[in-house]
Short mmCIF file of C-alpha atoms in Angstrom, two decimals:
data_model
loop_
_atom_site.label_atom_id
_atom_site.label_comp_id
_atom_site.label_asym_id
_atom_site.label_seq_id
_atom_site.Cartn_x
_atom_site.Cartn_y
_atom_site.Cartn_z
CA MET A 1 33.67 200.31 210.05
CA ARG A 2 33.15 199.27 213.63
CA PHE A 3 34.40 202.37 215.39
CA ASP A 4 32.76 205.74 215.68
CA LYS A 5 34.79 208.59 217.14
CA ARG A 6 32.73 208.41 220.32
CA ASN A 7 31.76 205.29 222.25
CA ASP A 8 29.06 206.29 224.68
CA VAL A 9 28.90 202.85 226.29
CA LEU A 10 32.52 202.96 227.46
CA GLY A 11 32.74 206.73 227.79
CA THR A 12 35.63 206.93 225.34
CA VAL A 13 36.30 209.31 222.48
CA ASN A 14 38.90 209.51 219.73
CA ARG A 15 40.62 212.84 219.19
CA GLY A 16 41.19 212.14 215.48
CA ASN A 17 39.89 209.96 212.68
CA VAL A 18 39.54 206.30 213.64
CA ALA A 19 41.52 203.44 212.08
CA GLU A 20 40.24 199.86 211.92
CA SER A 21 42.18 199.10 215.10
CA GLY A 22 40.16 201.69 217.04
CA LEU A 23 43.20 203.96 217.42
CA CYS A 24 43.33 207.38 215.84
CA THR A 25 45.07 207.34 212.48
CA LEU A 26 47.44 209.92 213.98
CA CYS A 27 48.27 208.99 217.58
CA ARG A 28 49.93 211.82 219.52
CA ALA A 29 52.28 211.35 222.46
CA ASP A 30 50.85 214.47 224.12
CA CYS A 31 47.21 213.38 223.80
CA GLU A 32 45.00 214.07 226.81
CA GLY A 33 42.65 211.25 225.90
CA LYS A 34 40.62 209.38 225.73
CA CYS A 35 40.34 206.54 223.22
CA GLU A 36 39.70 203.03 224.52
CA THR A 37 43.39 202.08 224.59
CA TRP A 38 44.35 205.35 226.32
CA LEU A 39 41.75 204.92 229.05
CA SER A 40 42.46 201.20 229.42
CA SER A 41 46.05 202.12 230.30
CA LEU A 42 44.69 203.76 233.46
CA VAL A 43 41.59 201.87 234.55
CA GLY A 44 42.49 198.47 233.07
CA ARG A 45 39.89 195.72 233.00
CA LYS A 46 37.17 198.07 234.24
CA LEU A 47 36.91 199.24 230.63
CA LEU A 48 35.72 195.82 229.52
CA TYR A 49 32.26 196.80 230.78
CA PRO A 50 29.74 199.58 230.09
CA ARG A 51 29.99 202.61 232.35
CA ASP A 52 27.55 203.73 235.04
CA PHE A 53 26.35 200.33 236.19
CA GLY A 54 22.95 200.49 237.86
CA LEU A 55 21.85 203.48 235.81
CA VAL A 56 22.10 202.05 232.31
CA THR A 57 21.45 199.22 229.95
CA ALA A 58 23.58 198.78 226.83
CA GLY A 59 23.06 197.37 223.36
CA ALA A 60 25.51 196.48 220.59
CA ASN A 61 25.45 198.34 217.30
CA ASN A 62 28.06 196.20 215.53
CA THR A 63 25.93 193.50 213.92
CA THR A 64 25.60 194.67 210.32
CA HIS A 65 28.98 193.99 208.74
CA VAL A 66 30.01 195.43 205.40
CA GLY A 67 33.21 194.58 203.55
CA VAL A 68 36.11 192.26 204.31
CA SER A 69 38.03 193.07 207.49
CA TYR A 70 38.81 191.59 210.88
CA ASN A 71 35.69 193.38 212.07
CA ALA A 72 33.64 191.15 209.76
CA LEU A 73 34.78 188.10 211.73
CA ARG A 74 32.77 187.23 214.80
CA ILE A 75 33.60 184.93 217.70
CA GLN A 76 31.74 181.66 218.12
CA GLY A 77 30.36 180.72 221.52
CA TYR A 78 29.21 177.32 222.71
CA ALA A 79 26.64 176.15 225.25
CA TYR A 80 28.42 173.03 226.44
CA GLY A 81 31.84 171.44 226.86
CA ALA A 82 35.28 172.64 227.93
CA HIS A 83 38.66 172.12 226.25
CA GLY A 84 42.20 172.65 227.47
CA ILE A 85 41.52 172.60 231.20
CA LYS A 86 44.71 172.28 233.27
CA ASP A 87 45.46 168.84 234.67
CA THR A 88 44.99 170.19 238.20
CA LEU A 89 41.42 171.26 237.41
CA SER A 90 38.23 169.46 236.47
CA LYS A 91 35.42 170.24 234.04
CA ASP A 92 33.21 171.21 236.94
CA PRO A 93 31.67 174.71 236.51
CA ASP A 94 33.56 175.79 239.64
CA ASP A 95 36.83 175.21 237.76
CA CYS A 96 35.70 176.32 234.31
CA ILE A 97 35.75 180.03 235.02
CA PHE A 98 37.45 182.62 232.87
CA PRO A 99 40.23 183.50 235.39
CA ASN A 100 41.40 179.89 234.95
CA VAL A 101 42.03 180.35 231.22
CA ASP A 102 45.74 179.81 230.64
CA LEU A 103 47.22 182.51 228.38
CA THR A 104 50.79 181.19 228.50
CA ALA A 105 52.21 181.15 224.99
CA GLU A 106 55.37 179.79 223.45
CA PHE A 107 57.09 179.82 220.08
CA GLY A 108 60.30 178.50 218.63
CA ASN A 109 61.89 175.58 216.86
CA GLU A 110 64.37 173.83 219.17
CA ILE A 111 64.41 176.43 221.94
CA LYS A 112 60.98 177.56 223.10
CA THR A 113 60.51 181.21 224.03
CA LYS A 114 57.74 181.50 226.59
CA ALA A 115 55.44 184.47 227.18
CA ARG A 116 52.76 185.03 229.79
CA ILE A 117 50.38 186.34 227.15
CA PRO A 118 50.33 185.81 223.36
CA LEU A 119 51.41 189.38 222.63
CA MET A 120 54.61 190.99 221.38
CA THR A 121 55.45 194.53 220.42
CA GLY A 122 56.05 195.74 216.91
CA ALA A 123 59.54 196.88 215.99
CA LEU A 124 60.49 199.96 218.02
CA GLY A 125 63.48 201.23 216.12
CA SER A 126 65.23 204.45 215.22
CA THR A 127 62.21 206.75 215.37
CA PHE A 128 62.71 209.25 218.16
CA ILE A 129 59.40 208.39 219.78
CA ALA A 130 60.65 204.83 220.32
CA ALA A 131 63.87 206.08 221.89
CA LYS A 132 62.20 208.65 224.15
CA TYR A 133 59.74 206.21 225.72
CA TRP A 134 61.86 203.07 225.58
CA ASP A 135 62.18 202.74 229.37
CA SER A 136 58.40 202.47 229.71
CA PHE A 137 58.04 200.00 226.85
CA ALA A 138 60.94 197.80 227.94
CA VAL A 139 60.24 197.73 231.67
CA GLY A 140 56.52 197.25 231.05
CA GLY A 141 57.07 194.44 228.56
CA ALA A 142 59.57 192.66 230.81
CA LEU A 143 57.30 192.88 233.86
CA VAL A 144 54.31 191.61 231.88
CA GLY A 145 56.42 188.82 230.39
CA MET A 146 55.93 189.57 226.69
CA PRO A 147 58.57 189.91 223.96
CA ILE A 148 59.69 193.30 222.71
CA VAL A 149 61.39 194.10 219.42
CA ILE A 150 64.22 196.60 218.96
CA GLY A 151 63.70 197.81 215.42
CA GLU A 152 66.10 198.64 212.65
CA ASN A 153 68.78 201.36 212.44
CA VAL A 154 69.20 201.93 216.19
CA VAL A 155 73.00 201.73 215.96
CA GLY A 156 73.24 203.61 212.68
CA VAL A 157 71.44 206.75 213.90
CA ASP A 158 73.20 206.83 217.27
CA ARG A 159 75.81 209.60 217.11
CA ALA A 160 77.58 208.07 220.10
CA SER A 161 78.04 204.69 218.41
CA GLU A 162 81.36 203.88 216.79
CA ILE A 163 81.61 201.86 213.58
CA LYS A 164 84.91 201.26 211.80
CA LYS A 165 85.19 199.11 208.68
CA GLY A 166 81.90 197.39 209.36
CA LYS A 167 82.68 196.55 212.98
CA ILE A 168 80.85 198.18 215.89
CA SER A 169 83.09 199.00 218.82
CA LYS A 170 80.52 201.05 220.71
CA ALA A 171 76.70 201.08 220.60
CA PRO A 172 75.37 202.84 223.71
CA GLU A 173 71.77 203.24 222.56
CA LEU A 174 71.44 199.59 221.57
CA ASP A 175 73.07 198.55 224.84
CA ARG A 176 70.68 200.76 226.78
CA ARG A 177 67.64 199.23 225.16
CA ILE A 178 68.74 195.64 225.68
CA ASP A 179 69.95 196.17 229.24
CA ILE A 180 66.77 197.93 230.40
CA TYR A 181 64.63 195.01 229.24
CA LEU A 182 66.95 192.37 230.70
CA ARG A 183 66.92 194.14 234.08
CA TYR A 184 63.39 192.87 234.74
CA PHE A 185 63.35 189.81 232.46
CA ASP A 186 62.36 186.74 234.50
CA GLY A 187 62.29 184.01 231.86
CA PHE A 188 59.03 185.01 230.18
CA GLY A 189 59.24 187.17 227.07
CA GLY A 190 62.33 187.94 225.06
CA ILE A 191 64.28 190.72 223.38
CA PHE A 192 64.49 190.81 219.58
CA VAL A 193 67.11 192.81 217.68
CA GLN A 194 65.99 193.52 214.14
CA MET A 195 68.34 194.08 211.19
CA ASN A 196 67.93 195.69 207.79
CA VAL A 197 70.46 196.28 204.99
CA GLU A 198 72.36 199.00 206.86
CA ASP A 199 72.38 197.06 210.13
CA THR A 200 73.86 194.07 208.32
CA ARG A 201 76.57 196.25 206.79
CA ASN A 202 77.30 197.89 210.12
CA GLY A 203 77.86 194.56 211.88
CA VAL A 204 74.93 194.65 214.30
CA ALA A 205 74.62 190.85 214.38
CA GLU A 206 78.30 190.39 215.18
CA TYR A 207 78.15 192.98 217.95
CA VAL A 208 75.04 191.50 219.57
CA ALA A 209 76.38 187.93 219.32
CA GLU A 210 79.68 188.86 220.93
CA LYS A 211 78.26 190.97 223.75
CA TYR A 212 74.92 189.32 224.54
CA GLY A 213 75.17 185.81 223.16
CA ASP A 214 71.83 184.06 223.03
CA LYS A 215 70.10 186.50 225.35
CA CYS A 216 68.75 188.13 222.20
CA ILE A 217 66.69 186.83 219.28
CA ILE A 218 68.04 188.18 215.99
CA GLU A 219 65.43 189.19 213.43
CA LEU A 220 65.79 189.60 209.68
CA LYS A 221 63.46 192.06 207.97
CA TRP A 222 61.71 191.96 204.60
CA GLY A 223 59.52 195.00 205.10
CA GLN A 224 56.44 196.02 207.07
CA GLY A 225 52.73 196.62 206.68
CA ALA A 226 52.99 200.42 206.58
CA LYS A 227 55.35 200.87 203.62
CA ASP A 228 57.21 199.06 200.87
CA ILE A 229 60.52 200.91 201.16
CA GLY A 230 63.12 201.05 203.93
CA GLY A 231 62.58 202.72 207.27
CA GLU A 232 62.61 206.47 207.67
CA ILE A 233 63.18 209.10 210.31
CA GLN A 234 63.02 212.88 210.07
CA VAL A 235 65.75 215.17 211.43
CA THR A 236 65.75 218.94 211.76
CA SER A 237 69.52 219.45 212.12
CA ILE A 238 71.67 219.73 209.02
CA ASP A 239 74.66 218.54 211.04
CA TYR A 240 72.78 215.39 211.98
CA ALA A 241 71.64 214.95 208.39
CA LEU A 242 75.26 215.15 207.21
CA PHE A 243 76.24 212.62 209.88
CA LEU A 244 73.58 210.19 208.65
CA LYS A 245 74.67 210.72 205.05
CA LYS A 246 78.26 209.85 205.99
CA ARG A 247 76.97 206.80 207.85
CA GLY A 248 75.78 205.55 204.46
CA TYR A 249 72.07 206.34 204.62
CA VAL A 250 69.95 207.86 201.90
CA VAL A 251 69.08 211.39 203.09
CA ASP A 252 66.44 213.43 201.28
CA PRO A 253 67.03 216.16 200.31
CA ASN A 254 70.78 215.61 200.03
CA PRO A 255 72.38 217.80 202.74
CA GLU A 256 75.71 217.78 200.89
CA LEU A 257 74.36 219.83 197.99
CA PRO A 258 75.16 223.57 198.23
CA GLU A 259 71.68 224.58 197.10
CA VAL A 260 70.10 222.42 199.81
CA GLN A 261 72.37 223.91 202.46
CA GLU A 262 71.41 227.42 201.31
CA ALA A 263 67.71 226.53 201.35
CA PHE A 264 68.08 225.18 204.89
CA GLU A 265 69.87 228.34 206.02
CA LYS A 266 67.04 230.49 204.61
CA GLY A 267 64.36 228.27 206.18
CA ALA A 268 62.92 226.99 202.91
CA ILE A 269 63.98 223.47 203.95
CA ARG A 270 63.49 222.69 207.62
CA SER A 271 63.93 218.93 207.87
CA PHE A 272 65.54 215.94 206.21
CA ALA A 273 64.22 212.40 205.79
CA ARG A 274 66.66 209.56 206.36
CA HIS A 275 65.83 206.43 204.39
CA SER A 276 67.09 202.85 204.51
CA ARG A 277 67.78 200.80 201.40
CA LEU A 278 65.65 198.20 199.71
CA GLY A 279 66.83 194.65 200.20
CA GLY A 280 67.29 192.07 197.48
CA THR A 281 67.73 194.48 194.59
CA ASN A 282 70.66 192.38 193.36
CA LEU A 283 68.57 189.20 193.24
CA ASP A 284 66.52 188.32 190.16
CA SER A 285 64.73 185.05 191.00
CA VAL A 286 63.08 183.11 193.78
CA ASP A 287 65.97 180.64 193.77
CA LEU A 288 68.51 183.42 194.29
CA VAL A 289 66.45 184.89 197.13
CA ARG A 290 66.31 181.48 198.79
CA GLU A 291 70.03 180.92 198.38
CA ASP A 292 70.85 184.33 199.83
CA PHE A 293 68.40 183.85 202.71
CA MET A 294 69.76 180.43 203.64
CA LYS A 295 73.33 181.72 203.58
CA THR A 296 72.36 184.57 205.87
CA VAL A 297 70.67 182.25 208.35
CA GLU A 298 73.64 179.88 208.26
CA TYR A 299 76.00 182.79 208.96
CA LEU A 300 73.88 183.99 211.89
CA ARG A 301 73.93 180.51 213.35
CA SER A 302 77.71 180.43 212.98
CA LEU A 303 77.85 183.57 215.14
CA GLY A 304 76.04 181.65 217.88
CA PHE A 305 72.44 182.74 217.45
CA LYS A 306 70.17 179.85 218.40
CA ARG A 307 66.95 181.84 217.89
CA ILE A 308 66.31 183.64 214.60
CA SER A 309 63.13 185.23 213.30
CA LEU A 310 61.91 186.93 210.13
CA LYS A 311 59.59 189.93 209.79
CA THR A 312 57.84 190.33 206.43
CA GLY A 313 55.49 193.01 205.18
CA SER A 314 52.30 193.07 203.15
CA TYR A 315 53.80 192.06 199.83
CA GLY A 316 51.91 189.84 197.42
CA MET A 317 51.35 186.10 197.45
CA GLU A 318 54.71 185.10 195.96
CA GLU A 319 56.63 186.88 198.73
CA LEU A 320 54.27 185.48 201.36
CA ALA A 321 54.89 181.95 200.12
CA MET A 322 58.65 182.57 200.06
CA ALA A 323 58.61 183.85 203.62
CA ILE A 324 56.66 180.86 204.96
CA LYS A 325 58.56 178.25 202.94
CA PHE A 326 62.06 179.64 203.48
CA ALA A 327 61.50 180.33 207.19
CA SER A 328 60.18 176.78 207.63
CA ASP A 329 63.05 175.26 205.64
CA ALA A 330 65.57 177.23 207.70
CA LYS A 331 63.89 176.12 210.92
CA LEU A 332 63.41 179.68 212.13
CA ASP A 333 61.75 180.34 215.45
CA LEU A 334 59.14 182.87 214.37
CA LEU A 335 57.77 184.57 211.26
CA THR A 336 55.90 187.83 211.80
CA ILE A 337 53.51 188.67 208.94
CA ASP A 338 52.56 192.34 208.95
CA GLY A 339 49.57 193.29 206.83
CA SER A 340 48.55 196.66 205.47
CA GLY A 341 46.94 198.68 208.15
CA GLY A 342 50.16 198.27 210.11
CA GLY A 343 51.45 201.26 212.04
CA THR A 344 54.55 203.38 211.81
CA GLY A 345 56.54 206.14 213.38
CA MET A 346 57.46 207.55 209.96
CA SER A 347 56.15 206.52 206.53
CA PRO A 348 54.91 208.28 203.42
CA TRP A 349 51.20 208.79 204.13
CA ASN A 350 49.71 207.99 200.73
CA MET A 351 51.96 204.94 200.55
CA MET A 352 50.44 203.75 203.82
CA GLN A 353 46.97 204.32 202.42
CA SER A 354 47.50 202.46 199.15
CA TRP A 355 50.22 199.86 199.34
CA GLY A 356 50.07 196.15 200.05
CA VAL A 357 47.60 193.48 201.07
CA PRO A 358 45.14 194.25 203.92
CA SER A 359 45.84 192.24 207.03
CA ILE A 360 42.88 189.87 207.01
CA LEU A 361 43.50 188.81 203.40
CA LEU A 362 47.23 188.34 203.93
CA HIS A 363 46.69 186.37 207.12
CA ALA A 364 44.03 184.16 205.57
CA LYS A 365 46.40 183.25 202.72
CA ALA A 366 49.19 182.67 205.24
CA HIS A 367 47.07 179.99 206.88
CA GLU A 368 46.30 178.46 203.50
CA TYR A 369 49.96 178.31 202.49
CA ALA A 370 51.05 177.01 205.90
CA SER A 371 48.47 174.24 205.58
CA ILE A 372 49.92 173.23 202.21
CA LEU A 373 53.34 172.75 203.79
CA ALA A 374 51.89 170.91 206.78
CA ALA A 375 50.00 168.53 204.47
CA LYS A 376 53.36 167.55 202.98
CA GLY A 377 54.62 166.65 206.43
CA GLN A 378 56.80 169.73 206.95
CA ARG A 379 56.94 171.52 210.26
CA VAL A 380 55.65 175.04 209.64
CA VAL A 381 57.44 177.94 211.28
CA ASP A 382 55.52 179.49 214.16
CA LEU A 383 53.65 182.58 213.03
CA SER A 384 52.88 185.98 214.52
CA PHE A 385 50.22 188.16 212.89
CA ALA A 386 50.53 191.97 212.85
CA GLY A 387 48.82 194.85 211.14
CA GLY A 388 46.31 197.07 212.96
CA PHE A 389 45.46 195.29 216.24
CA ALA A 390 44.58 196.99 219.51
CA LEU A 391 41.80 195.09 221.32
CA GLU A 392 41.30 191.69 222.91
CA ASP A 393 38.78 190.51 220.34
CA SER A 394 41.35 191.19 217.59
CA ILE A 395 43.86 189.01 219.44
CA PHE A 396 41.39 186.14 219.56
CA LYS A 397 40.41 186.53 215.90
CA ALA A 398 44.02 186.63 214.70
CA LEU A 399 44.97 183.55 216.72
CA ALA A 400 41.91 181.69 215.42
CA LEU A 401 42.32 182.75 211.78
CA GLY A 402 45.87 181.39 211.71
CA ALA A 403 45.36 178.39 213.99
CA PRO A 404 47.18 176.18 214.70
CA TYR A 405 50.23 177.97 213.28
CA THR A 406 49.76 181.42 214.84
CA LYS A 407 51.32 181.55 218.28
CA MET A 408 51.58 185.31 218.84
CA VAL A 409 49.88 188.57 217.92
CA CYS A 410 52.06 191.60 217.30
CA MET A 411 50.83 195.04 218.42
CA GLY A 412 52.71 198.18 217.48
CA ARG A 413 51.00 201.51 218.10
CA ALA A 414 48.54 200.23 220.71
CA VAL A 415 51.15 199.16 223.26
CA MET A 416 53.07 202.43 222.83
CA ILE A 417 50.14 204.53 224.07
CA PRO A 418 50.59 203.60 227.75
CA GLY A 419 54.24 204.64 227.50
CA TYR A 420 53.32 208.15 226.40
CA LEU A 421 50.46 208.44 228.84
CA GLY A 422 52.44 207.26 231.85
CA ALA A 423 55.34 209.57 231.01
CA ASN A 424 52.97 212.53 230.74
CA ILE A 425 51.48 211.73 234.14
CA GLU A 426 54.92 211.26 235.72
CA GLY A 427 56.17 214.55 234.28
CA ALA A 428 53.11 216.44 235.50
CA LEU A 429 53.32 214.99 239.03
CA HIS A 430 57.11 215.32 239.20
CA PRO A 431 58.22 218.36 237.16
CA GLU A 432 61.86 217.61 237.94
CA ARG A 433 61.51 214.36 235.95
CA LYS A 434 59.53 215.81 233.05
CA ALA A 435 62.45 216.20 230.64
CA ALA A 436 64.01 212.85 231.57
CA VAL A 437 60.79 210.91 230.91
CA SER A 438 59.79 213.02 227.87
CA GLY A 439 56.60 214.21 229.51
CA ASN A 440 54.38 216.62 227.58
CA TRP A 441 52.06 217.94 230.29
CA ASP A 442 52.49 220.66 232.89
CA ARG A 443 49.45 219.53 234.84
CA LEU A 444 47.11 216.55 234.90
CA PRO A 445 44.08 217.03 232.62
CA LYS A 446 40.57 216.40 233.85
CA SER A 447 40.51 213.08 231.96
CA VAL A 448 43.11 211.87 234.48
CA THR A 449 42.07 213.73 237.64
CA ASP A 450 38.60 212.25 237.28
CA ILE A 451 40.34 208.95 238.04
CA GLY A 452 42.89 209.99 240.65
CA ALA A 453 45.70 212.30 241.68
CA THR A 454 48.50 209.90 242.66
CA PRO A 455 49.92 206.90 240.81
CA ASP A 456 48.39 204.39 243.22
CA GLU A 457 44.99 205.99 242.55
CA ILE A 458 45.43 206.46 238.82
CA PHE A 459 46.78 203.06 237.72
CA ALA A 460 44.42 200.18 238.41
CA SER A 461 47.29 197.66 238.39
CA TYR A 462 49.61 199.63 240.70
CA PHE A 463 49.37 197.18 243.58
CA ASP A 464 49.63 194.13 241.31
CA ILE A 465 53.00 195.42 240.14
CA GLN A 466 54.02 196.26 243.68
CA LYS A 467 53.19 192.73 244.75
CA LYS A 468 55.50 191.37 242.05
CA ILE A 469 58.54 193.56 242.67
CA GLY A 470 58.12 195.07 246.14
CA LYS A 471 57.64 198.61 247.47
CA ASP A 472 61.28 199.63 247.21
CA GLU A 473 61.65 198.57 243.57
CA MET A 474 58.33 200.22 242.76
CA LYS A 475 60.02 203.59 243.21
CA LYS A 476 62.23 202.83 240.19
CA ILE A 477 59.42 201.86 237.81
CA PRO A 478 58.48 204.39 235.11
CA TYR A 479 54.84 205.37 235.22
CA GLY A 480 54.65 204.40 231.56
CA ALA A 481 55.51 200.83 232.56
CA MET A 482 52.68 200.89 235.11
CA ALA A 483 50.31 201.99 232.35
CA PHE A 484 51.74 199.28 230.06
CA TRP A 485 51.00 196.58 232.64
CA THR A 486 47.49 198.00 233.19
CA LEU A 487 46.66 197.87 229.48
CA ALA A 488 48.09 194.35 229.20
CA ASP A 489 45.95 193.29 232.16
CA LYS A 490 42.80 194.58 230.45
CA LEU A 491 43.67 192.82 227.18
CA SER A 492 44.49 189.60 229.06
CA CYS A 493 41.27 189.59 231.04
CA GLY A 494 39.22 190.33 227.92
CA LEU A 495 40.94 187.53 226.02
CA GLN A 496 40.31 185.12 228.90
CA GLN A 497 36.61 185.96 228.81
CA LEU A 498 36.36 185.43 225.06
CA MET A 499 38.22 182.13 225.29
CA ALA A 500 36.03 180.92 228.14
CA GLY A 501 32.94 181.70 226.08
CA ALA A 502 34.39 179.62 223.27
CA ARG A 503 35.07 176.89 225.89
CA LYS A 504 38.83 177.05 225.21
CA PHE A 505 40.87 177.20 228.40
CA SER A 506 44.33 177.19 226.84
CA LEU A 507 45.70 178.90 223.75
CA ASN A 508 46.58 175.69 221.92
CA GLN A 509 42.89 174.79 221.82
CA ILE A 510 41.86 177.79 219.72
CA ARG A 511 40.69 176.72 216.25
CA ARG A 512 39.44 178.38 213.09
CA THR A 513 36.01 177.01 213.94
CA ASP A 514 35.94 179.39 216.91
CA ILE A 515 35.25 182.30 214.55
CA PHE A 516 32.75 182.75 211.75
CA ALA A 517 32.23 185.26 208.98
CA ALA A 518 29.48 187.87 209.29
CA ASN A 519 29.05 188.27 205.53
CA ARG A 520 29.46 186.04 202.48
CA GLU A 521 32.30 188.07 201.00
CA THR A 522 34.43 187.60 204.11
CA ALA A 523 33.61 183.89 204.13
CA ARG A 524 34.73 183.58 200.51
CA GLU A 525 37.98 185.47 200.98
CA THR A 526 39.08 183.90 204.25
CA GLY A 527 37.77 180.36 204.08
CA ILE A 528 35.98 180.96 207.39
CA ALA A 529 32.41 179.68 207.24
CA HIS A 530 29.48 182.10 207.33
CA CYS A 531 27.81 182.31 210.74
CA SER A 532 24.51 180.87 209.52
CA ASP A 533 26.27 177.88 207.92
CA VAL A 534 28.40 176.86 210.90
CA ASN A 535 27.01 173.66 212.46
CA ASP A 536 23.86 173.96 210.38
CA GLU A 537 24.00 170.25 209.53
CA PHE A 538 24.14 169.34 213.25
CA ALA A 539 21.26 171.69 213.96
CA ARG A 540 19.13 169.90 211.35
CA LYS A 541 19.95 166.51 212.86
CA ILE A 542 18.76 167.74 216.24
CA LEU A 543 15.51 168.92 214.71
CA ALA A 544 15.03 165.62 212.90
CA ARG A 545 15.23 163.51 216.06
#
């Protein structure tokens, strides 16, 4: 495992146990810091470098790799050449500098969705933590120019929404989420609306098509990397549990049972879990799944959706092949493949620990299967890889492992951290806003005051945002969005540096040969050559001259 709880070089520390991504396995909205992602949301690209310059030297301790994981992939550097330089620049060293690396990404079949960086959020759905901090996520994502995904069940759990005979007449929470993103959308990025079984029954697609047209990308869902059942939330009100039960959800325990109601009244039961349904239970073969999928896509197109995506979880190889083949046949715009190690706002813990295919193995097979289709002359659907990413080196590795098919990297928990952190800072500095922004602090902790006491001191990217939108509009920006931009800036700068070292100055130049495996097992499982084998034949020719 790459990450210890404490990183002395960067001056960061994890509050809890560390996941492969570098985040704590349990990430708290009220955390006072300071993991690498938390601190990056304040100081930005400064955290790319060791602390206390002039007093220290630093040395890596991540060179002895054990097991198969993204950490066991390393990034290849080159001593000559440059690829993907803009037409307005030359290959002169004065032009071939890392700030000139172009991170502009795009995906899509007929209509291209552009993004300023190759990042998108995971699905932020009906979990309360997604709702509470949505303003920060949406405004931050729109300002950065990256896509954001509204997850499943948002309409279904909204007590203010109105659904009659499968037709939505009112969906205030969904409207709020879409409208906040579109307020700052400037042509880069995009807003996805994801649907599961209940959303399909409730008429979410019809509502979005009628009200928003093609401003939204509609996303079908086959699961996620954190669990192999439908999405869950937890509620502590029996009235709300009964409401969700009447909305057609599975609620556990059943709040309609007299014995459950009595147990709740006595305090023996204090919460209820709302579950979504499994999809495809009425289908018994690959052919039937394909037929049903194609009919669904055709229906969505008939509603007017010109951009459609699919999100699939860490199922086995048959489901992976189905997802890639069917999405390519249907000419979808994006397929997000979420491996185990993916995050969640609510999942059974031991299920998260034990279910599905780990991300690196699933993504390696995705490239293999995509290559099979491409060899037959078929255009392969654009891919997005998800499942436990938080840092810039992971972005590079994921793009390289799936190249040339992978256009985006999907981050879930990592890009939520700045939303919490910014809201906590805003609530502490402005107590009158604390409840509105869902702040958790009464005062700034030392981990923040060591950096600054006002937002223009605390957030390294404050003045970059101000330059984009102006001083007056800056007053309307949630502090969580400022933190979001600051984290994105750090990830972008780090990715530019890695790409420059690989002599790749645009994203479409990244290749699988830009990474190598640090152990033989990883090489065998991924098809990525071992580091001591890469270019060995060319090395021997040089020596033989």
